[in-house]
Amino acid sequence: MLNFDHAASTPVHPDVIRTIAEVMEAHSGNPSSIHRGGEAASKLLERSREVCAAALGVKSGEIVFTSGATESNNLAVKGALLGRTDGKVHIVTTQIEHSSVSESCRQLEAFGIETTYVPPEADGTVSPDKVLAAVREDTALVSVMHVNNETGAVQPAAEIARRVKERSSRILTHVDGVQGFGRLALDLNAAGIDLYSVSAHKIGGPRGVGLLFVREGAKLFPLLSGGGQEGGLRAGTENVASIVGAAKAFRLAAEGQAERFEKMKRLREKLVREVRRHEALTLTEPEHPAPHIVHFTFPGLKSQVILHTLEELGVLVSAQSACSAKTEKPSRVLSAMGRKRDHATSGIRFSLGDEHTEEEIRLLSEALERTVDRLAPIEGRKR
Ligand code: PLP
């Protein structure tokens, strides 16, 4: 099978698998225990925190380990709003965020918190001016993702954070960095980003581990109460072995970012040329595309039909984001971009990974050609 669904999850890097197995075998201590076994686990945990901090260019005390980016996003959004006593009850976000951000905002609305959802432009990019225009006196948080997981549109997250901070240093800025980290450079300090979510399984780490960068001084209300782990922000015994493995994956992702960007960009351009050859397909063309995502629609057909045809031909891809893949509803992101229903129900995402080669792009292109040949006549289309 050819896996072109790396934005959903990546294979775990062999070094990461080895590391996790070694730590699991050698360390059974709880990092909060004060005996030798606990201390050894605690050292591994703190060393991993340093490694992650270095990968992000921040301080180790600013890293909170979580169960993944869904939790990181929940902690950033809910944690920034709950328990405030300063009357700041407003969030600015966008209509194209991952559901872990948008659903967190929706939940907060039940508690009297207001959210402004800024729409994207037709190419899937959010305008910094529109985000800034939505900021109010009572805004507590601005949350804008770095790379949209469906279309691959790179968002001006750094510019937005910088301008929000210029407007008021008290507003917290959050960036969901899941699809950008390890693929695009982003200087969290220069941009004035306070909160940044990352997930290990999108860059060669294990599923079920993520982190939230919380800038020193940024106050969050913890969502999990208990033993006060993770600086009091995330109670629960840490998954030490997986965190050590995730730290390795974050380090490898950060070190290889520039090279990965160039390689993926080259492969993406080839793939884009292939998609463009087919009249039946409409390429989604963000102003700034991420190097690992190619998105197109096949109007008149359902995403699932296209996806399963590709699967029969040996290629794994996604329709909408992996979490929304099982629904036949029009894509929320494409609808927000103003795409008509026949486009919003027929999106397909190819996403590239580290191991992909030109030969695999050629095989994918062949499978795409056969898919179009097979399906276009169904809708009375000719290439
Ligand atoms: N944010 C974005 C942009 C994503 O693409 C994903 C995963 O698809 C998430 C958040 C959630 O990450 P996790 O699977 O680690 O919960």
mmCIF file with all atom_site columns, C-alpha atoms and ligand atoms in Angstrom, residues 7-9 66-73 96-101 145-150 176-180 197-202 206-211 293 321-323 349, ligand 1:
data_model
loop_
_atom_site.group_PDB
_atom_site.id
_atom_site.type_symbol
_atom_site.label_atom_id
_atom_site.label_alt_id
_atom_site.label_comp_id
_atom_site.label_asym_id
_atom_site.label_entity_id
_atom_site.label_seq_id
_atom_site.pdbx_PDB_ins_code
_atom_site.Cartn_x
_atom_site.Cartn_y
_atom_site.Cartn_z
_atom_site.occupancy
_atom_site.B_iso_or_equiv
_atom_site.pdbx_formal_charge
_atom_site.auth_seq_id
_atom_site.auth_comp_id
_atom_site.auth_asym_id
_atom_site.auth_atom_id
_atom_site.pdbx_PDB_model_num
ATOM   1  C CA . ALA A 1 7   ? -1.218  14.556 7.740  1.00 0.00 ? 7   ALA A CA 1
ATOM   2  C CA . ALA A 1 8   ? -3.486  12.062 9.525  1.00 0.00 ? 8   ALA A CA 1
ATOM   3  C CA . SER A 1 9   ? -0.628  10.138 11.135 1.00 0.00 ? 9   SER A CA 1
ATOM   4  C CA . THR A 1 66  ? -0.239  16.131 27.045 1.00 0.00 ? 66  THR A CA 1
ATOM   5  C CA . SER A 1 67  ? -1.983  13.178 25.417 1.00 0.00 ? 67  SER A CA 1
ATOM   6  C CA . GLY A 1 68  ? -1.853  14.859 22.002 1.00 0.00 ? 68  GLY A CA 1
ATOM   7  C CA . ALA A 1 69  ? -2.765  18.069 20.261 1.00 0.00 ? 69  ALA A CA 1
ATOM   8  C CA . THR A 1 70  ? -6.478  17.660 20.906 1.00 0.00 ? 70  THR A CA 1
ATOM   9  C CA . GLU A 1 71  ? -5.723  17.963 24.598 1.00 0.00 ? 71  GLU A CA 1
ATOM   10 C CA . SER A 1 72  ? -3.160  20.731 24.016 1.00 0.00 ? 72  SER A CA 1
ATOM   11 C CA . ASN A 1 73  ? -5.747  22.743 22.088 1.00 0.00 ? 73  ASN A CA 1
ATOM   12 C CA . ILE A 1 96  ? -11.168 26.693 9.639  1.00 0.00 ? 96  ILE A CA 1
ATOM   13 C CA . GLU A 1 97  ? -9.602  25.552 12.918 1.00 0.00 ? 97  GLU A CA 1
ATOM   14 C CA . HIS A 1 98  ? -9.326  21.900 13.872 1.00 0.00 ? 98  HIS A CA 1
ATOM   15 C CA . SER A 1 99  ? -12.416 20.723 15.744 1.00 0.00 ? 99  SER A CA 1
ATOM   16 C CA . SER A 1 100 ? -10.427 20.512 18.998 1.00 0.00 ? 100 SER A CA 1
ATOM   17 C CA . VAL A 1 101 ? -10.205 24.313 18.894 1.00 0.00 ? 101 VAL A CA 1
ATOM   18 C CA . MET A 1 145 ? -3.633  27.594 13.287 1.00 0.00 ? 145 MET A CA 1
ATOM   19 C CA . HIS A 1 146 ? -0.324  27.553 11.393 1.00 0.00 ? 146 HIS A CA 1
ATOM   20 C CA . VAL A 1 147 ? -1.278  25.166 8.577  1.00 0.00 ? 147 VAL A CA 1
ATOM   21 C CA . ASN A 1 148 ? -4.795  24.081 7.752  1.00 0.00 ? 148 ASN A CA 1
ATOM   22 C CA . ASN A 1 149 ? -4.962  20.303 7.986  1.00 0.00 ? 149 ASN A CA 1
ATOM   23 C CA . GLU A 1 150 ? -7.390  19.948 5.095  1.00 0.00 ? 150 GLU A CA 1
ATOM   24 C CA . ASP A 1 176 ? -2.175  25.105 16.636 1.00 0.00 ? 176 ASP A CA 1
ATOM   25 C CA . GLY A 1 177 ? 1.160   24.079 15.166 1.00 0.00 ? 177 GLY A CA 1
ATOM   26 C CA . VAL A 1 178 ? 0.333   20.436 14.461 1.00 0.00 ? 178 VAL A CA 1
ATOM   27 C CA . GLN A 1 179 ? 0.670   20.510 10.667 1.00 0.00 ? 179 GLN A CA 1
ATOM   28 C CA . GLY A 1 180 ? 3.375   23.158 10.549 1.00 0.00 ? 180 GLY A CA 1
ATOM   29 C CA . SER A 1 197 ? 0.240   22.956 20.319 1.00 0.00 ? 197 SER A CA 1
ATOM   30 C CA . VAL A 1 198 ? 2.140   20.081 18.744 1.00 0.00 ? 198 VAL A CA 1
ATOM   31 C CA . SER A 1 199 ? 1.454   16.372 18.318 1.00 0.00 ? 199 SER A CA 1
ATOM   32 C CA . ALA A 1 200 ? 4.109   13.638 18.147 1.00 0.00 ? 200 ALA A CA 1
ATOM   33 C CA . HIS A 1 201 ? 2.293   11.287 15.781 1.00 0.00 ? 201 HIS A CA 1
ATOM   34 C CA . LYS A 1 202 ? 2.295   13.807 12.934 1.00 0.00 ? 202 LYS A CA 1
ATOM   35 C CA . PRO A 1 206 ? 3.997   7.786  18.882 1.00 0.00 ? 206 PRO A CA 1
ATOM   36 C CA . ARG A 1 207 ? 0.250   8.453  18.905 1.00 0.00 ? 207 ARG A CA 1
ATOM   37 C CA . GLY A 1 208 ? -1.103  9.707  22.214 1.00 0.00 ? 208 GLY A CA 1
ATOM   38 C CA . VAL A 1 209 ? 1.649   12.217 23.083 1.00 0.00 ? 209 VAL A CA 1
ATOM   39 C CA . GLY A 1 210 ? 1.697   15.936 22.459 1.00 0.00 ? 210 GLY A CA 1
ATOM   40 C CA . LEU A 1 211 ? 2.755   19.083 24.152 1.00 0.00 ? 211 LEU A CA 1
ATOM   41 C CA . ILE A 1 293 ? -0.399  18.717 1.403  1.00 0.00 ? 293 ILE A CA 1
ATOM   42 C CA . SER A 1 321 ? -9.372  15.733 8.298  1.00 0.00 ? 321 SER A CA 1
ATOM   43 C CA . ALA A 1 322 ? -8.971  12.232 9.746  1.00 0.00 ? 322 ALA A CA 1
ATOM   44 C CA . CYS A 1 323 ? -11.351 13.075 12.606 1.00 0.00 ? 323 CYS A CA 1
ATOM   45 C CA . ARG A 1 349 ? -6.154  15.297 0.492  1.00 0.00 ? 349 ARG A CA 1
HETATM 46 N N1 . PLP B 2 .   ? -4.833  20.144 15.088 1.00 0.00 ? 1   PLP B N1 1
HETATM 47 C C1 . PLP B 2 .   ? -4.606  19.830 13.796 1.00 0.00 ? 1   PLP B C1 1
HETATM 48 C C2 . PLP B 2 .   ? -4.368  20.930 12.808 1.00 0.00 ? 1   PLP B C2 1
HETATM 49 C C3 . PLP B 2 .   ? -4.585  18.488 13.392 1.00 0.00 ? 1   PLP B C3 1
HETATM 50 O O1 . PLP B 2 .   ? -4.363  18.187 12.115 1.00 0.00 ? 1   PLP B O1 1
HETATM 51 C C4 . PLP B 2 .   ? -4.831  17.480 14.358 1.00 0.00 ? 1   PLP B C4 1
HETATM 52 C C5 . PLP B 2 .   ? -4.904  16.062 13.978 1.00 0.00 ? 1   PLP B C5 1
HETATM 53 O O2 . PLP B 2 .   ? -5.417  15.700 12.946 1.00 0.00 ? 1   PLP B O2 1
HETATM 54 C C6 . PLP B 2 .   ? -5.048  17.874 15.702 1.00 0.00 ? 1   PLP B C6 1
HETATM 55 C C7 . PLP B 2 .   ? -5.041  19.203 16.015 1.00 0.00 ? 1   PLP B C7 1
HETATM 56 C C8 . PLP B 2 .   ? -5.295  16.842 16.775 1.00 0.00 ? 1   PLP B C8 1
HETATM 57 O O3 . PLP B 2 .   ? -4.105  16.149 17.070 1.00 0.00 ? 1   PLP B O3 1
HETATM 58 P P1 . PLP B 2 .   ? -4.108  14.782 17.912 1.00 0.00 ? 1   PLP B P1 1
HETATM 59 O O4 . PLP B 2 .   ? -4.413  13.702 16.928 1.00 0.00 ? 1   PLP B O4 1
HETATM 60 O O5 . PLP B 2 .   ? -2.718  14.686 18.452 1.00 0.00 ? 1   PLP B O5 1
HETATM 61 O O6 . PLP B 2 .   ? -5.119  14.905 18.978 1.00 0.00 ? 1   PLP B O6 1
#
